[in-house]
């Protein structure tokens, strides 16, 4: 059979297999209906017979019935997922040592049930490491973005991919595409921040690291296919409300939310997941303009598009009928479902003439092509698990580089080793709240707390929580205040939590329904905040500890930007870190003790209060003097952080005119000086500000950045390119183009200290005036 010939092109194999399939078999390939943890069970014989070759696992009747219903299965979600929603724990779940065996047994069952021997895709959550027992936990995306170091993240993605593939999975669901426009949204931690250029850079790093190849190429046995979440605009829901509407014009969508989608397409991502939100009244999974006209045709995306969990069932509100809903999603460009009851009706939709065989074949073909690219039809290639510890080491390094110094006005850092330190607050002596959403249960005793790390460094440490994360309970505050009063310095560890612990129930798609009396969740999917303040108990703890007069260092452990004016004002020094994972204590202690520099920079603007939102820096550039009762702008700007003494000179351009018809590239040169007493790392930002434009311009747009070490008391020169990639605008479907006009190239360490040089973009430069192709000095 042609499709079994590994030497043939994927397209030929797909065409041959499609020609052999029945309508029912095609329907099976576009459905991903099972919760994977309900697809398997342990076998008594396999688990009790020493030396037995029998599998310790077997498929459940639920999985067998699903496979028989359609003559195969397109994909199975979350065979290895472990968390409170799935109910998989260390007593019931599958660990790294036996997950490959589990996957092999489930695949054997599915292939045996398929008349044509079609294997299934095994899909796993990998938003910041594998959400499975023994899976490496990476810092959340907002922490990753705080490093401003895509190369480091690419290395970590490569190691995690090898780890997950060795466990038998094929596809990673990874959050990269959402651009955070409202920090009230509970899923803020899953974003790379508020800037599309930064999100695009880390999206590219994700694809390169995890997948390791471009569109259509074979995916190596130690890499994963990536399906990136969520296309597009879900980070801009009204009021930061999960699943809510968006009010995006097409240009706002194109300029802010499509750049990471375009980067994903350019990098060759295997798939994207359609957002829950809608664009112009049409849900993304049923929006042909978005999925087909924009993402496929305009941006050139060649992979498959997956619906989010139960998203297609919501289309019944529009169609009133599952057959019509299935047809709507299929015709719009959705290829693969997730847990819904609508997509099994695509066969009926084709039979009824609501969708065509060509529509279905296109979707099935994309699913099959990915299976061929992954080698699932070919003899298996055994790849050993990667060396133990490398992914974990990179996780620690990312966490360390994400720690951000907001200020040290009192000169409290580094801490002296001969002083008693009271480590207080709900993050003081636990890592449970610093792991982020979509995290599996950790082995008992794993991770390092702030109190333990400082104690291990030889300091005299006292510790107490003083308050919990979410409530106003104050019974534990007096004991914490007593410790503060007796200490030489207080390290007060405050923040939020996405930990799905007691008191949390779940929606049909796994989103949290938080708010019970025992719940400590203040962030995560389904947990949106209106006021963005820390819990009442934490704020009272801060007030009473500050009143002791003991020097105070505040450490904020967050999953979103909070309103932190009181915390900054009370602290002699303040650090923030977005959920860093198990290495919380290690990386915070290293900075507190001066063993490492706090190199992180904010990938989001920090608001003064929730009533002032939005405060993202790249708004339309309209004159506005602020509210009557509040100043304009954020409390802390995009890019803020780091030690005092770092400064970036005004940019010097190697040319001042560019021909948009034949753009070359000039150089932007800046000098970065460090007047501080210690070596430091600067993150130089390059922004574009349009002085004139065909549409109303934004205040500025990040178009480049570079991390550079700067020795104490010295200066370094940094060169950044300025060409079409830095100067382009985008049309309403996200395609880049150059337009004539006047722009400013701006450089600095944050949007609060940018300095400018002017550049003119013209159409047509005389041949006698040309230098470097299309650029000449003014």
XYZ file of C-alpha atoms in Angstrom:
778
model
C 0.000 0.000 0.000
C 1.366 3.374 -1.037
C 0.675 5.124 2.252
C 2.878 2.566 4.045
C 5.916 3.504 1.941
C 8.111 5.730 4.123
C 10.160 6.733 1.095
C 7.307 8.617 -0.556
C 6.430 12.277 0.033
C 3.902 12.945 2.742
C 1.422 14.409 0.253
C 1.416 11.203 -1.802
C 0.910 9.052 1.289
C -1.932 11.254 2.497
C -3.664 11.155 -0.893
C -3.415 7.383 -1.072
C -4.753 6.857 2.426
C -7.607 9.343 1.954
C -8.674 7.459 -1.158
C -9.075 4.262 0.845
C -11.068 5.746 3.743
C -14.807 5.625 4.304
C -16.768 8.675 5.406
C -17.021 7.225 8.902
C -13.256 6.706 9.126
C -12.650 10.271 8.030
C -14.965 11.541 10.752
C -12.933 9.606 13.316
C -9.740 11.348 12.266
C -11.038 14.862 12.979
C -12.337 13.981 16.442
C -10.458 14.170 19.752
C -13.216 13.422 22.195
C -11.706 11.503 25.083
C -10.327 12.706 28.379
C -7.175 10.625 28.227
C -7.128 9.639 31.884
C -10.418 7.819 31.243
C -8.940 5.903 28.311
C -6.753 3.527 30.314
C -6.682 1.316 33.373
C -4.093 -0.752 35.161
C -4.138 -4.533 34.716
C -3.874 -6.877 37.638
C -1.656 -9.388 35.816
C 0.710 -6.787 34.440
C 1.175 -5.121 37.779
C 1.650 -8.251 39.911
C 3.555 -10.826 37.881
C 7.348 -10.428 38.269
C 9.115 -10.716 34.950
C 5.857 -10.836 33.027
C 5.793 -9.356 29.538
C 2.123 -8.524 29.854
C 1.378 -4.826 29.816
C 0.584 -3.142 33.065
C -2.052 -1.124 31.201
C -5.112 -1.740 29.094
C -7.584 0.406 27.203
C -10.913 1.065 28.873
C -14.214 0.121 27.300
C -14.802 3.833 26.749
C -11.778 4.101 24.477
C -12.536 0.844 22.648
C -16.132 1.938 22.019
C -14.953 5.306 20.669
C -12.462 3.631 18.322
C -15.062 1.177 17.051
C -17.624 3.923 16.544
C -15.477 5.644 13.924
C -13.087 2.920 12.869
C -10.223 4.788 14.498
C -9.408 7.866 16.546
C -7.810 11.090 15.402
C -6.216 12.097 18.677
C -6.344 11.351 22.386
C -5.857 14.206 24.833
C -4.047 13.978 28.150
C -3.214 10.301 28.662
C -0.582 11.456 31.143
C -2.241 14.604 32.522
C -2.237 14.795 36.302
C -3.964 17.454 38.422
C -7.004 18.008 40.593
C -9.355 18.087 37.592
C -8.200 14.787 36.098
C -7.971 13.250 39.558
C -4.614 11.712 38.712
C -2.280 11.676 41.715
C 0.865 9.864 42.761
C -1.383 6.982 43.838
C -3.351 6.738 40.601
C -1.457 8.430 37.760
C 1.285 7.405 35.358
C 4.891 8.383 36.028
C 7.893 8.853 33.761
C 8.977 5.247 34.253
C 5.826 3.693 32.818
C 4.238 6.321 30.567
C 5.883 5.040 27.372
C 4.481 1.592 28.080
C 1.031 3.084 28.604
C 1.161 4.989 25.320
C 2.364 1.934 23.414
C -0.511 -0.171 24.734
C -3.164 2.437 23.945
C -1.718 2.920 20.468
C -1.731 -0.837 19.882
C -5.424 -0.950 20.733
C -6.308 1.985 18.468
C -4.329 0.670 15.498
C -5.862 -2.806 15.899
C -9.336 -1.284 15.843
C -8.640 0.695 12.672
C -9.287 -1.188 9.399
C -6.401 0.702 7.797
C -4.122 0.639 10.835
C -4.222 4.381 11.437
C -2.514 5.432 14.695
C -3.693 8.253 16.949
C -1.959 11.447 17.961
C -1.260 11.607 21.696
C -1.702 15.195 22.804
C -0.373 16.591 26.083
C -0.476 19.920 27.898
C 3.006 21.475 27.888
C 2.366 25.178 28.582
C 5.347 25.453 30.950
C 6.683 21.950 31.041
C 4.775 18.687 30.831
C 1.642 18.581 32.975
C 2.363 15.043 34.094
C 3.838 13.308 37.106
C 7.637 13.677 37.029
C 7.364 16.269 34.262
C 9.820 19.155 34.329
C 8.137 22.355 35.517
C 9.309 25.481 33.714
C 8.500 28.996 34.881
C 5.221 30.302 33.464
C 5.287 32.225 30.188
C 5.118 35.627 31.900
C 8.282 34.718 33.806
C 9.916 33.453 30.625
C 9.201 36.787 28.950
C 10.783 38.593 31.909
C 14.139 37.092 30.901
C 14.032 38.776 27.475
C 16.102 35.773 26.377
C 14.411 33.668 23.658
C 17.591 31.666 23.026
C 17.599 30.339 26.588
C 13.932 29.420 26.307
C 14.560 27.610 23.028
C 17.137 25.425 24.773
C 14.667 24.581 27.534
C 11.947 23.769 25.004
C 14.297 21.387 23.234
C 15.000 19.476 26.441
C 11.354 19.347 27.486
C 10.336 18.108 24.026
C 12.818 15.244 24.217
C 11.530 14.374 27.674
C 7.876 14.333 26.636
C 8.463 12.454 23.372
C 10.413 9.766 25.219
C 7.297 9.286 27.346
C 5.274 8.400 24.242
C 3.477 11.665 23.438
C 3.475 13.355 20.041
C 1.846 16.788 20.317
C 2.409 19.577 22.837
C -0.231 22.213 23.555
C 1.745 25.358 24.372
C 0.523 28.840 25.272
C 2.306 31.480 23.163
C -0.171 33.405 21.010
C -2.203 35.382 23.555
C -1.060 38.988 23.989
C -2.047 40.346 27.400
C -4.119 43.504 27.116
C -5.962 43.274 30.449
C -4.208 41.895 33.554
C -7.536 41.105 35.195
C -7.664 37.999 33.003
C -6.805 34.916 35.046
C -4.686 33.427 32.269
C -2.249 36.361 32.239
C 0.506 34.011 33.401
C 0.167 32.001 30.159
C 1.135 34.998 28.017
C 4.486 36.511 27.101
C 3.182 39.906 28.163
C 1.596 42.891 26.471
C 3.842 43.293 23.440
C 3.346 41.482 20.107
C 7.019 41.640 19.093
C 8.148 40.040 22.353
C 5.424 37.396 22.084
C 6.441 36.668 18.492
C 10.093 36.217 19.471
C 9.242 33.664 22.154
C 6.709 31.955 19.866
C 9.479 31.407 17.340
C 11.745 30.072 20.088
C 9.024 27.640 21.172
C 8.591 26.174 17.696
C 12.319 25.935 17.051
C 12.993 24.322 20.402
C 10.127 21.872 20.658
C 9.518 21.009 17.025
C 12.933 21.601 15.539
C 11.730 21.885 11.939
C 9.610 24.000 9.667
C 6.324 23.386 7.903
C 5.973 20.014 6.227
C 9.338 18.594 7.337
C 9.688 15.336 9.271
C 9.577 15.807 13.022
C 12.481 14.029 14.694
C 11.863 11.224 17.196
C 13.148 13.437 20.023
C 10.927 16.422 19.171
C 7.237 17.237 19.453
C 4.689 18.738 17.118
C 3.461 21.967 18.687
C -0.087 23.294 18.699
C 0.033 26.885 19.898
C -2.727 28.570 21.911
C -4.851 30.661 21.093
C -5.577 32.219 17.704
C -6.420 35.032 18.041
C -7.305 37.926 20.332
C -8.142 35.994 23.487
C -5.848 38.216 25.561
C -8.161 41.185 24.950
C -11.522 40.006 26.250
C -13.782 42.694 27.679
C -12.927 43.372 31.312
C -10.353 40.568 31.355
C -13.202 38.074 31.668
C -12.503 34.484 30.693
C -14.482 33.298 27.644
C -15.881 36.810 27.194
C -16.365 38.811 24.027
C -13.711 40.932 22.398
C -14.303 44.326 20.815
C -11.416 44.256 18.384
C -11.364 46.081 15.106
C -9.532 44.299 12.341
C -6.559 46.647 12.523
C -6.191 46.149 16.289
C -6.316 42.406 15.727
C -3.722 42.651 12.964
C -1.286 44.952 14.773
C -1.408 43.452 18.262
C -2.715 39.886 18.145
C -1.608 38.525 14.780
C 2.195 39.087 14.989
C 2.769 35.963 17.132
C 0.403 34.047 14.829
C 2.444 35.226 11.845
C 5.632 34.176 13.645
C 4.148 30.742 14.329
C 3.244 30.321 10.675
C 6.697 31.471 9.549
C 8.415 29.079 11.954
C 6.285 26.191 10.683
C 4.250 25.355 13.778
C 2.395 22.074 13.316
C -0.839 23.525 14.625
C -2.725 26.316 16.311
C -5.666 26.207 18.674
C -8.567 28.507 17.889
C -9.408 30.936 20.682
C -12.576 30.742 22.751
C -13.211 34.407 22.021
C -14.865 35.797 18.911
C -13.861 38.313 16.297
C -16.598 40.629 15.057
C -19.328 38.418 16.491
C -18.047 35.085 15.172
C -16.319 32.613 17.520
C -12.790 31.894 16.352
C -13.445 28.200 15.698
C -16.302 29.172 13.355
C -14.716 32.259 11.823
C -13.744 31.547 8.232
C -12.359 35.046 7.740
C -9.949 34.560 10.654
C -8.958 30.910 10.212
C -8.923 30.633 6.430
C -8.680 34.091 4.861
C -6.222 35.507 7.396
C -4.284 32.682 9.053
C -4.096 30.229 6.171
C -4.239 32.366 3.031
C -2.710 35.683 4.119
C -0.202 34.468 6.700
C 0.608 31.209 4.929
C -0.081 28.800 7.787
C 0.065 25.156 6.626
C -0.670 23.247 9.812
C -3.841 22.000 11.435
C -6.244 24.054 13.533
C -7.669 22.537 16.692
C -10.740 23.728 18.550
C -10.423 24.434 22.266
C -12.189 22.207 24.779
C -15.980 22.038 24.139
C -15.761 25.237 22.057
C -17.699 23.684 19.173
C -20.630 22.828 21.432
C -21.094 26.546 22.011
C -21.881 26.975 18.337
C -25.287 25.448 19.060
C -26.238 28.889 20.342
C -25.823 30.082 16.747
C -27.093 27.121 14.759
C -29.458 25.309 17.120
C -28.402 22.065 15.489
C -25.211 19.992 15.893
C -25.052 19.036 12.220
C -25.157 22.676 11.137
C -22.658 23.591 13.877
C -20.256 20.896 12.675
C -20.572 22.153 9.108
C -19.951 25.751 10.194
C -16.741 24.833 12.050
C -15.463 22.567 9.277
C -16.111 25.079 6.487
C -14.469 27.805 8.573
C -11.199 25.899 8.853
C -11.343 23.859 12.074
C -9.646 20.491 11.550
C -9.716 18.745 14.919
C -12.152 18.868 17.826
C -11.610 18.670 21.570
C -14.174 16.897 23.822
C -17.254 18.248 22.084
C -20.419 16.515 20.907
C -20.686 18.574 17.708
C -17.858 17.346 15.482
C -19.006 13.707 15.366
C -21.751 15.120 13.150
C -19.424 16.247 10.334
C -20.286 13.110 8.350
C -23.965 13.945 8.542
C -23.117 17.513 7.509
C -21.372 16.230 4.376
C -24.201 13.812 3.587
C -26.738 16.629 3.966
C -24.756 18.904 1.665
C -23.996 21.461 4.400
C -20.292 20.804 3.903
C -18.421 19.166 1.029
C -16.267 16.084 0.832
C -13.430 18.418 -0.132
C -13.930 20.339 3.137
C -13.644 17.137 5.148
C -10.744 15.744 3.111
C -8.758 18.954 3.681
C -9.160 18.628 7.462
C -8.448 14.895 7.508
C -5.471 15.412 5.250
C -3.891 17.867 7.670
C -4.363 15.457 10.574
C -2.904 12.552 8.599
C -0.008 14.637 7.311
C 1.048 15.376 10.872
C 0.948 11.675 11.718
C 3.158 10.889 8.736
C 5.566 13.701 9.664
C 5.865 12.242 13.148
C 6.655 8.792 11.702
C 3.651 7.152 13.341
C 3.010 4.856 10.352
C 6.640 3.775 10.145
C 8.705 1.347 12.222
C 9.281 2.982 15.602
C 12.613 4.599 16.313
C 13.575 4.181 19.944
C 14.980 7.327 21.486
C 16.155 7.212 25.068
C 15.047 9.837 27.514
C 17.369 12.849 27.617
C 19.991 13.071 30.340
C 18.339 13.603 33.687
C 18.567 17.081 35.080
C 19.283 19.218 32.018
C 15.693 20.412 31.602
C 15.507 21.094 35.326
C 18.786 23.031 35.195
C 17.464 25.208 32.397
C 14.242 25.731 34.326
C 16.268 27.099 37.234
C 18.271 29.322 34.892
C 15.117 30.784 33.354
C 13.683 31.385 36.807
C 16.890 33.072 37.916
C 17.009 35.399 34.903
C 13.352 36.315 35.408
C 13.787 37.799 38.894
C 13.209 41.535 38.559
C 14.464 44.244 40.910
C 11.821 46.960 41.128
C 13.844 49.135 43.501
C 16.399 49.133 46.320
C 15.983 52.679 47.524
C 17.188 51.878 51.041
C 20.269 49.969 49.889
C 19.206 46.803 51.691
C 20.655 44.414 49.114
C 22.616 42.295 49.255
C 21.578 41.087 52.706
C 24.267 40.829 55.354
C 25.038 37.314 56.478
C 25.262 38.225 60.168
C 21.722 39.485 60.623
C 18.582 37.655 61.703
C 16.081 37.485 58.827
C 12.366 37.107 59.400
C 10.964 35.461 56.268
C 7.242 36.109 56.390
C 4.174 35.871 54.165
C 2.254 33.128 52.361
C 5.145 32.483 49.941
C 7.803 32.402 52.675
C 8.094 28.694 53.324
C 6.253 26.928 50.513
C 6.618 26.565 46.750
C 3.079 25.295 46.169
C 1.785 28.732 45.209
C 4.703 29.482 42.868
C 4.182 26.671 40.359
C 1.477 28.187 38.156
C -1.650 26.736 36.593
C -1.454 23.594 34.447
C 1.008 21.975 36.869
C 0.940 18.340 37.935
C 1.328 17.304 41.600
C 4.942 17.462 42.688
C 6.768 14.802 44.634
C 6.645 15.469 48.380
C 9.560 17.610 49.477
C 10.414 18.877 46.003
C 11.315 22.497 45.470
C 13.187 25.002 47.617
C 11.439 27.665 49.681
C 12.763 31.163 50.316
C 13.139 30.490 54.044
C 14.971 27.204 53.455
C 17.325 28.701 50.872
C 18.341 31.569 53.151
C 18.778 29.182 56.052
C 20.909 26.871 53.903
C 23.082 29.886 53.029
C 24.005 30.210 56.711
C 21.661 33.007 57.766
C 19.689 32.940 60.976
C 16.110 32.649 59.786
C 12.753 32.807 61.510
C 9.616 32.259 59.480
C 5.832 32.406 59.630
C 3.156 32.837 56.952
C 1.257 35.574 58.811
C -1.552 35.478 56.232
C -2.942 33.245 53.542
C -3.127 34.111 49.862
C -6.735 35.050 49.361
C -8.684 35.801 52.530
C -8.706 38.517 55.141
C -7.988 36.160 58.031
C -5.633 37.952 60.439
C -5.242 35.542 63.331
C -1.689 34.621 62.366
C -0.498 38.205 61.910
C 0.539 38.948 65.542
C 3.044 36.073 65.637
C 4.562 37.225 62.336
C 4.786 40.816 63.590
C 6.641 39.634 66.691
C 9.217 37.914 64.465
C 9.544 41.066 62.377
C 10.115 43.221 65.442
C 12.911 40.929 66.684
C 14.693 40.594 63.314
C 17.419 42.642 61.714
C 15.579 42.603 58.373
C 12.266 41.269 57.096
C 11.828 39.472 53.790
C 8.079 39.623 53.209
C 6.975 37.176 50.507
C 3.590 38.183 49.134
C 1.656 37.420 45.965
C -0.947 35.222 44.321
C -1.568 31.584 43.536
C -2.826 29.406 40.704
C -2.590 26.235 42.796
C -5.676 24.054 42.354
C -6.046 22.889 45.903
C -8.984 22.120 48.219
C -12.135 24.092 47.536
C -11.693 24.316 43.766
C -14.275 22.836 41.418
C -14.020 22.716 37.651
C -15.960 23.580 34.544
C -16.517 21.057 31.755
C -13.283 22.145 30.067
C -11.155 22.077 33.222
C -11.247 25.792 33.974
C -11.365 26.496 37.689
C -14.491 27.599 39.480
C -12.705 29.250 42.357
C -13.988 31.292 45.257
C -14.926 28.660 47.823
C -14.052 29.328 51.461
C -10.961 27.127 51.283
C -9.739 28.233 47.872
C -6.453 30.102 47.637
C -6.592 30.585 43.860
C -6.277 34.191 42.790
C -5.106 33.479 39.233
C -5.272 30.784 36.587
C -7.837 29.721 34.010
C -11.261 30.777 35.216
C -9.939 33.014 38.002
C -10.275 36.658 36.993
C -9.748 39.601 39.373
C -11.550 42.940 39.309
C -9.425 44.973 41.722
C -5.998 43.401 41.110
C -5.043 43.849 44.762
C -3.386 41.262 46.950
C -5.611 39.537 49.509
C -6.864 41.588 52.460
C -4.845 39.504 54.907
C -1.616 40.089 52.989
C -2.161 43.826 52.855
C -2.854 43.977 56.591
C 0.270 41.899 57.224
C 2.283 44.362 55.142
C 0.878 47.354 57.030
C 1.625 45.920 60.465
C 5.077 44.560 59.581
C 6.063 47.891 58.035
C 4.925 49.646 61.209
C 7.599 47.812 63.235
C 10.281 49.903 61.532
C 12.423 46.857 60.783
C 14.098 47.195 57.369
C 11.753 45.565 54.859
C 12.403 43.709 51.611
C 9.227 42.741 49.740
C 9.288 39.786 47.349
C 6.243 39.596 45.076
C 5.459 36.169 43.588
C 2.786 36.770 40.981
C 0.875 35.276 38.078
C -0.287 38.633 36.760
C 0.493 42.315 37.277
C -1.081 43.363 40.575
C -1.743 46.826 41.932
C 1.317 47.155 44.188
C 1.659 50.831 45.045
C 1.413 50.206 48.791
C 3.914 47.369 48.613
C 6.455 49.465 46.726
C 6.031 52.409 49.085
C 6.489 50.310 52.224
C 9.502 48.358 51.000
C 13.081 49.489 51.296
C 13.726 47.064 48.454
C 11.327 45.149 46.240
C 11.731 42.162 43.927
C 9.102 40.546 41.754
C 9.061 37.200 40.037
C 6.229 35.699 38.033
C 5.574 32.091 39.039
C 9.078 30.630 38.727
C 8.362 27.019 39.653
C 10.129 24.808 42.211
C 13.286 26.939 42.231
C 11.526 29.882 43.892
C 13.694 29.906 47.000
C 16.955 29.263 45.192
C 16.610 32.107 42.707
C 15.199 34.634 45.176
C 17.871 33.872 47.780
C 20.619 34.181 45.177
C 19.474 37.712 44.380
C 18.885 38.701 47.999
C 22.397 37.577 48.910
C 24.080 39.141 45.884
C 25.125 35.812 44.420
C 23.230 36.620 41.239
C 22.090 39.807 39.564
C 18.350 40.400 39.143
C 18.389 40.560 35.344
C 14.634 40.362 34.745
C 12.661 43.201 33.148
C 8.889 43.647 33.148
C 7.149 42.342 29.988
C 3.997 44.173 31.112
C 3.073 47.562 32.494
C 2.117 47.541 36.188
C -1.113 49.495 36.812
C -1.637 52.110 39.519
C -5.146 50.770 40.034
C -7.615 48.649 38.136
C -9.821 51.648 37.393
C -7.066 53.113 35.183
C -6.888 50.123 32.840
C -5.788 49.729 30.131
C -2.232 50.941 30.737
C -0.303 48.981 28.093
C 2.362 51.161 26.542
C 1.597 50.671 22.829
C -1.769 52.399 22.700
C -2.924 54.716 19.937
C -1.045 57.981 20.306
C -3.797 60.385 21.317
C -3.203 63.343 23.614
C -4.623 62.764 27.087
C -3.714 64.386 30.397
C -5.080 61.758 32.744
C -8.111 61.321 34.936
C -9.133 64.143 37.247
C -8.484 61.891 40.240
C -5.475 59.900 38.999
C -2.322 60.533 36.968
C -1.976 58.983 33.508
C 0.062 55.924 32.709
C 1.165 52.892 34.669
C 2.805 52.675 38.073
C 5.770 50.884 36.461
C 6.381 50.941 32.694
C 6.959 48.143 30.229
C 10.595 47.079 30.477
C 11.140 48.426 33.985
C 13.498 46.784 36.431
C 17.165 46.454 37.179
C 19.694 48.425 39.175
C 20.106 52.167 39.180
C 22.979 53.481 37.098
C 22.262 51.850 33.742
C 21.727 54.362 30.931
C 21.396 54.171 27.154
C 22.570 57.000 24.907
C 20.557 58.539 22.109
C 20.624 56.316 19.015
C 23.013 57.065 16.174
C 21.825 55.814 12.784
C 24.157 54.913 9.937
C 21.645 56.406 7.500
C 18.605 58.638 7.716
C 16.646 57.837 4.553
C 15.281 54.463 3.418
C 13.563 53.636 0.132
C 10.469 51.579 0.944
C 10.507 50.170 -2.578
C 13.934 48.580 -2.143
C 14.712 48.565 1.562
C 18.168 47.810 2.718
C 19.331 47.823 6.300
C 21.033 50.445 8.408
C 22.548 50.206 11.853
C 21.368 51.799 15.071
C 24.278 52.292 17.455
C 23.908 53.131 21.149
C 26.219 53.333 24.131
C 25.168 51.635 27.338
C 26.862 52.894 30.493
C 26.870 51.435 33.990
C 27.517 53.999 36.705
C 26.683 51.524 39.459
C 29.093 49.700 41.763
C 28.414 46.211 40.356
C 28.475 44.540 36.967
C 25.006 44.586 35.455
C 22.985 43.325 32.526
C 21.109 45.823 30.396
C 18.188 44.997 28.120
C 18.365 47.546 25.313
C 15.000 48.114 23.671
C 14.569 49.462 20.145
C 11.205 51.055 19.400
C 9.549 52.512 16.345
C 7.476 55.675 16.669
C 5.578 56.781 13.584
C 5.529 60.564 13.281
C 3.386 60.379 10.143
C 1.352 57.379 9.030
C -1.560 56.367 6.820
C -3.529 55.270 9.899
C -3.434 56.741 13.369
C -0.137 55.591 14.895
C 0.625 53.981 18.219
C 2.677 55.740 20.851
C 5.554 53.391 20.036
C 6.160 49.783 19.009
C 8.922 47.465 20.238
C 10.868 46.228 17.211
C 14.082 44.863 18.685
C 15.952 44.171 21.931
C 19.265 42.836 23.159
C 20.611 41.692 26.521
C 24.146 42.959 27.101
C 26.493 42.691 30.089
C 27.969 46.018 31.203
C 30.864 45.998 33.696
C 30.683 48.370 36.651
C 31.888 51.855 35.767
C 32.218 51.068 32.085
C 30.340 51.500 28.824
C 29.659 49.180 25.902
C 28.497 49.852 22.368
C 25.503 47.966 21.023
C 24.436 47.776 17.381
C 20.887 46.892 16.377
C 19.636 46.431 12.792
C 17.011 48.716 11.297
C 15.409 47.403 8.130
C 12.106 46.115 6.816
C 11.527 43.898 9.849
C 11.823 46.863 12.200
C 9.988 49.418 10.043
C 7.022 47.550 8.594
C 3.361 48.226 9.166
C 0.692 45.537 8.696
C -2.496 45.538 6.697
C -5.865 44.360 8.018
C -4.989 40.698 7.554
C -1.601 40.916 9.229
C 0.645 41.085 6.171
C 3.674 43.386 6.567
C 4.403 46.253 4.199
C 6.448 49.463 4.190
C 4.885 52.887 3.796
C 6.522 56.266 3.224
C 6.611 58.665 6.127
C 8.660 60.010 8.990
C 9.517 57.746 11.921
C 11.639 57.900 15.022
C 13.952 55.109 16.121
C 13.909 55.079 19.919
C 16.209 53.268 22.308
C 16.348 52.829 26.072
C 16.015 50.336 28.908
C 12.259 50.860 29.305
C 9.564 52.921 27.640
C 10.116 55.559 30.338
C 13.644 56.514 29.217
C 13.571 56.305 25.417
C 15.672 58.649 23.283
C 15.123 59.219 19.579
C 16.675 59.665 16.142
C 14.614 60.551 13.097
C 14.411 58.456 9.933
C 12.615 59.256 6.672
C 10.981 56.534 4.582
C 10.522 57.527 0.940
C 9.353 55.830 -2.220
C 12.088 56.010 -4.833
C 15.667 57.248 -4.489
C 17.631 58.310 -7.505
C 20.365 55.933 -8.610
C 22.982 58.576 -8.012
C 21.827 59.006 -4.427
C 21.887 55.341 -3.452
C 24.165 53.983 -0.771
C 23.987 50.434 0.554
C 21.384 49.594 -2.047
C 18.500 51.825 -1.014
C 19.818 53.850 1.906
C 21.687 57.112 1.885
C 22.881 59.529 4.504
C 20.916 62.739 4.695
